[in-house]
CSV table of C-alpha atoms in Angstrom, one decimal:
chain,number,residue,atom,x,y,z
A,29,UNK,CA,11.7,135.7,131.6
A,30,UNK,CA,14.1,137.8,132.5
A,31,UNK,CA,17.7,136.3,133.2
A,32,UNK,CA,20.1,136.7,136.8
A,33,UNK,CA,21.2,140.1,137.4
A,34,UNK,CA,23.7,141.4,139.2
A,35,UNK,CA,24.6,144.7,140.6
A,36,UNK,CA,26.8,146.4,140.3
A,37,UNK,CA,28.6,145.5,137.3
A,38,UNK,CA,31.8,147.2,138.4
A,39,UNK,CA,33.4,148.1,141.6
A,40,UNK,CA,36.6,149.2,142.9
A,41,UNK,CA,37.8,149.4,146.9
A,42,UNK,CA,41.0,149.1,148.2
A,43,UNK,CA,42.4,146.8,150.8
A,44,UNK,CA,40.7,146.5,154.5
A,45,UNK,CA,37.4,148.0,153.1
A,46,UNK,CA,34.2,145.4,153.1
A,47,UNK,CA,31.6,145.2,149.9
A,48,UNK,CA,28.9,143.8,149.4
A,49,UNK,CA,27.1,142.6,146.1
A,50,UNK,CA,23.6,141.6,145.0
A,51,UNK,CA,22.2,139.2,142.8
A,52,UNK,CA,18.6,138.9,141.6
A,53,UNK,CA,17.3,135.5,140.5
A,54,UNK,CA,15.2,134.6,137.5
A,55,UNK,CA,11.5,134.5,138.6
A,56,UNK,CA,10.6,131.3,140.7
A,57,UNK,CA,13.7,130.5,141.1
A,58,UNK,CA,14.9,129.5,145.0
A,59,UNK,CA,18.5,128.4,145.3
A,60,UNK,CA,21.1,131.0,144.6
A,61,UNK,CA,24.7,129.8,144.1
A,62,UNK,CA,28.1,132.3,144.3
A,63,UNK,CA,31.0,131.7,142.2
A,64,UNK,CA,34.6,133.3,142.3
A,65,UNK,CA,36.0,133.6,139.0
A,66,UNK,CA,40.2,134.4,138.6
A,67,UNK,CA,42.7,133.8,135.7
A,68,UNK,CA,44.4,132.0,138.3
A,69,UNK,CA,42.1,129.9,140.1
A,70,UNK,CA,39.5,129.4,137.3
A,71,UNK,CA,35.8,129.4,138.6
A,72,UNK,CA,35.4,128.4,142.1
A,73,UNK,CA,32.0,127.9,144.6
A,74,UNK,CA,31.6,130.0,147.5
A,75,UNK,CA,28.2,129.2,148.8
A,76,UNK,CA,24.8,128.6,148.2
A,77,UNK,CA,21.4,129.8,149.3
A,78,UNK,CA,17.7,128.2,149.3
A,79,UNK,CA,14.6,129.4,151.2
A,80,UNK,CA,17.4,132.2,153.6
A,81,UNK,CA,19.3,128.8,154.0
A,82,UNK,CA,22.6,128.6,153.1
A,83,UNK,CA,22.6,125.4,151.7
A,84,UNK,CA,26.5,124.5,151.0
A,85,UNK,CA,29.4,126.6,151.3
A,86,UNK,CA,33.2,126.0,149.7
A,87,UNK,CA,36.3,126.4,151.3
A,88,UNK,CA,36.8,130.2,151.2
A,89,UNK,CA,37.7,132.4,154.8
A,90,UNK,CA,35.3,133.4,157.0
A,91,UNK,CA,35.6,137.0,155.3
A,92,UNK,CA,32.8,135.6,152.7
A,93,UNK,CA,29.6,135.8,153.8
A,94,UNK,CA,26.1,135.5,152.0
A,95,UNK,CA,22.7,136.0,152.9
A,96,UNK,CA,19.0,135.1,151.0
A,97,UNK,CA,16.0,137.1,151.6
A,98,UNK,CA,12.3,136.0,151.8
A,99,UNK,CA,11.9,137.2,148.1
A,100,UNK,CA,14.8,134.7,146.8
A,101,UNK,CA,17.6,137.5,146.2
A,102,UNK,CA,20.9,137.4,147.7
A,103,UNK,CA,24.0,139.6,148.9
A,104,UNK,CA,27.9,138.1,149.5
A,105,UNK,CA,29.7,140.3,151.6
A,106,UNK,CA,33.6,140.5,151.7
A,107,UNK,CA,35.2,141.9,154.4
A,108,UNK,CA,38.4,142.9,155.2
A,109,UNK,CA,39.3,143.1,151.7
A,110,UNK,CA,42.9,142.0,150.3
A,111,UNK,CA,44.5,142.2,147.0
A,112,UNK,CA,43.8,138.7,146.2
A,113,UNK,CA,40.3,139.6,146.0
A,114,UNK,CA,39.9,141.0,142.9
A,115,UNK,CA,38.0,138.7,140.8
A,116,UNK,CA,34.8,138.2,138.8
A,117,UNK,CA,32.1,137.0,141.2
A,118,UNK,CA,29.4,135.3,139.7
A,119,UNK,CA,25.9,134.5,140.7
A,120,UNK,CA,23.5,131.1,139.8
A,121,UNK,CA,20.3,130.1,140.2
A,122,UNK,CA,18.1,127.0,139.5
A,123,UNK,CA,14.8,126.4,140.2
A,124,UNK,CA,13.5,123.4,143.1
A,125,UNK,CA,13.5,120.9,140.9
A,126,UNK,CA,16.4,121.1,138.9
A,127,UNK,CA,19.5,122.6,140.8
A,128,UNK,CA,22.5,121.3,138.8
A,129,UNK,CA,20.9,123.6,136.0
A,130,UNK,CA,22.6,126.6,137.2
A,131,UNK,CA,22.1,130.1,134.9
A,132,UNK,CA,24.6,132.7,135.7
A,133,UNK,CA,24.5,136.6,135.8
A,134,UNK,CA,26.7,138.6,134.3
A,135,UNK,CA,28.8,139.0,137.2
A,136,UNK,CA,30.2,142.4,139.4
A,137,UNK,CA,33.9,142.8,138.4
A,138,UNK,CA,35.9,143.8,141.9
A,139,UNK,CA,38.8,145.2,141.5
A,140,UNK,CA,40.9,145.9,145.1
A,141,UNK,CA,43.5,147.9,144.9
B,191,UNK,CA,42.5,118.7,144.0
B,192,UNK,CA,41.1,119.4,140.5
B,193,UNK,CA,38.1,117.1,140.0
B,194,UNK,CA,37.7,117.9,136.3
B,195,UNK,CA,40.5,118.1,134.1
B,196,UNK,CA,40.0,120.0,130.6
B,197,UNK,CA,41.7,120.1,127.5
B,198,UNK,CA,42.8,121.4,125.3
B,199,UNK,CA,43.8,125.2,127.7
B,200,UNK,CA,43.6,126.8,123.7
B,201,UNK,CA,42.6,126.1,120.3
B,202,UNK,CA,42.6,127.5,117.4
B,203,UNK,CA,39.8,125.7,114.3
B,204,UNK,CA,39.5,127.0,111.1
B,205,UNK,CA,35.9,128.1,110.0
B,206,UNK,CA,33.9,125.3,108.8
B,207,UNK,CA,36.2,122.8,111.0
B,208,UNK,CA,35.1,120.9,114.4
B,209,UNK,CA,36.5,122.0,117.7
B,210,UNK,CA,37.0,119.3,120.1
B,211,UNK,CA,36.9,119.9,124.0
B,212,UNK,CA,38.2,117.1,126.0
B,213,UNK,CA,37.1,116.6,129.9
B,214,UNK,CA,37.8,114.0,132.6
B,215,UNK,CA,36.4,113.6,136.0
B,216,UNK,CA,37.3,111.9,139.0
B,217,UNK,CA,34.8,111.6,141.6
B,218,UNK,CA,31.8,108.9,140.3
B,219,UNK,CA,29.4,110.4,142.1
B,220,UNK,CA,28.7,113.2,139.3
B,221,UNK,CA,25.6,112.7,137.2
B,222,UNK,CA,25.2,115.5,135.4
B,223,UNK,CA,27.7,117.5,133.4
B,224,UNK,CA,26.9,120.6,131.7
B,225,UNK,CA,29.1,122.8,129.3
B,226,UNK,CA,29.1,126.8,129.6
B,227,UNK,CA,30.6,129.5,126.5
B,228,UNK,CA,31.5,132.5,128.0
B,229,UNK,CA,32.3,135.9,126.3
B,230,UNK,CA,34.7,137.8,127.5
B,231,UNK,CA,32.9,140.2,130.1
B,232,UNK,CA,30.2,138.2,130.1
B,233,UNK,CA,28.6,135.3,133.0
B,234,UNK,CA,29.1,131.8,131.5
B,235,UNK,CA,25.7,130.6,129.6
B,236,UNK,CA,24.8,127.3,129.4
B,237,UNK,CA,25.1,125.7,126.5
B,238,UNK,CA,24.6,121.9,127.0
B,239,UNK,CA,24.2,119.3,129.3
B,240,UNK,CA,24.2,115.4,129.4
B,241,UNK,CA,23.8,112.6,132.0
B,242,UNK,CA,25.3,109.3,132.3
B,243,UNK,CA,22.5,107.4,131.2
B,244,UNK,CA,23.2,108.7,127.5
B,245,UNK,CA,26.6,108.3,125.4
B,246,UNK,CA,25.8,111.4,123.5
B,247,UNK,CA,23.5,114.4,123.2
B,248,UNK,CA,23.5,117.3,120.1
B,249,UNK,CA,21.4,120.5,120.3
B,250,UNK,CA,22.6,122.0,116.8
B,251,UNK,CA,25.7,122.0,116.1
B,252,UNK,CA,27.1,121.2,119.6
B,253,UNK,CA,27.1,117.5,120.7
B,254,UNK,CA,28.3,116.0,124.2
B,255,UNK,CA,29.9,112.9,124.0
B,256,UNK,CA,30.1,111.0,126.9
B,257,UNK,CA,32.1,107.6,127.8
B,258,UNK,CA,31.1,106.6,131.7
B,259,UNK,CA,33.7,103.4,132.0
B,260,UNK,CA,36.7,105.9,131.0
B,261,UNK,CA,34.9,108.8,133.3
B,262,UNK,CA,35.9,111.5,130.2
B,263,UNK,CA,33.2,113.7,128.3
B,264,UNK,CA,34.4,115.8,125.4
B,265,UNK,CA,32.3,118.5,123.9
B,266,UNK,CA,32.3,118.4,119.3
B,267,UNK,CA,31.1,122.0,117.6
B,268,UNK,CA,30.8,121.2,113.8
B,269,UNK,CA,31.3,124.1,111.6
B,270,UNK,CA,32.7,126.2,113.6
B,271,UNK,CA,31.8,129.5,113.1
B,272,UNK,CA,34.0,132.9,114.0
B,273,UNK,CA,31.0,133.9,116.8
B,274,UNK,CA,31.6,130.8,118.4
B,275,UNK,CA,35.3,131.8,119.5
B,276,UNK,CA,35.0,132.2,123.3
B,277,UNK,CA,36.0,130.1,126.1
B,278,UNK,CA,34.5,127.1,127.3
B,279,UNK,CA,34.1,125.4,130.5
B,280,UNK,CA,33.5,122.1,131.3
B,281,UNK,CA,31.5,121.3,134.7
B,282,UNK,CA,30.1,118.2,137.0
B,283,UNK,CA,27.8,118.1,139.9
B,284,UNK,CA,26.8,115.5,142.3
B,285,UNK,CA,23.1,115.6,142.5
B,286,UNK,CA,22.9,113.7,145.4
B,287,UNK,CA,24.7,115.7,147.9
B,288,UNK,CA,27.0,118.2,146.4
B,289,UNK,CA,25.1,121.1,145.0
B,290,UNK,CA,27.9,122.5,143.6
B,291,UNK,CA,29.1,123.1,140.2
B,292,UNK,CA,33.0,121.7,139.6
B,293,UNK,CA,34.5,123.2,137.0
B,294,UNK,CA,37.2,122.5,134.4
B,295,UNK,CA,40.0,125.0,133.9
B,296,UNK,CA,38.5,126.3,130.7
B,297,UNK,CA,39.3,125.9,126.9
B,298,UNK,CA,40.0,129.3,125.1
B,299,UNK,CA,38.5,129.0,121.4
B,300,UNK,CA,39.1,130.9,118.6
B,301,UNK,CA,37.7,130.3,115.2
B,302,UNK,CA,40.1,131.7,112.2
B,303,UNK,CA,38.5,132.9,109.0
């Protein structure tokens, strides 16, 4: 089976311009989960999707959004961005019956400058 | 508030030696703690995972140890090998209610010849 991918791998924007990433599940997996990861703040969760529902979402600003389509994958969107931003952002997912198994992606490195 | 502490932030294990990872948790509601390695540039990849109906789990040379009454879980690699320098993160989830992943701060490994 193929693993969680993530496009892209790489992005840079600079401050006030939005972005949005993508994240591909493995096959028959349902619940997608988004984690920020920063030297500072270590890995932290920002939502999670199952069936187009978001299912749980941490305490990040309104400017995080997420979405789930019909065939499991998922976009965040960050708008407005700001310095602080910059980050790895990570994507999980797990199948129905087991979400605490979580398998990550590879992640898109942001860089806002 | 940090919900899982981690220990040590570095360490440094001569080949052939056993690295010891040390996590505690606060919230009693977690039942199911995983540990990730993650390369540098790399998503995290799960590496093992125990629940607190067991006091210890080994997949090779990686074993979980886990004491429920002291709410800690600490994370043994014997012979440590040069490939396993990376860093680790501890994690909990609720599986009742939080379907979140909470992690620790990290433990940066590396593995001298």
């Amino acid at each position: 089976k193929a693993g969680v991918t993530q496009t892209p791998r790489y992005l840079i924007k600079t401050r006030g311009q939005q972005v949005t990433l993508s994240c591909s599940p493995i096959s028959g997996h349902r619940s997608v989960s988004w984690y920020q990861q920063t030297p500072g703040q270590g890995l932290q969760f920002l939502f999670e999707y199952f069936s187009e529902t978001q299912r749980n979402k941490g305490n990040f600003p309104g400017r995080f959004s997420g979405r789930q389509f019909s065939n499991s994958r998922s976009e965040m969107n960050v708008s407005t961005l700001e310095l602080g931003d910059s980050a790895l952002y990570l994507c999980a997912s797990s199948s129905p019956g087991s979400r605490e198994t979580q398998y990550f992606g590879p992640g898109t490195r942001l860089l806002v400058l | 508030q940090q919900q899982v502490k981690q220990s040590p932030q570095s360490l440094i294990v001569q080949k052939g030696g056993i690295s010891i990872i040390n996590c505690a948790y606060e919230n009693t509601a977690f039942d199911y703690f995983p540990w990730y390695q993650q390369f540098p540039g790399k998503g995290p990849a799960l590496l093992i995972a125990i629940r607190p109906d067991v006091s210890e789990k080994k997949e090779g040379r990686f074993t979980i140890s886990f004491n429920k009454s002291a709410k800690q879980f600490s994370l043994h690699i014997m012979d440590s090998q040069p490939g396993d320098s990376a860093t680790y993160f501890c994690a909990a989830f609720n599986t009742g209610t939080a379907s979140k992943l909470t992690f620790g701060t990290g433990t940066r490994l590396q593995v001298t010849l």
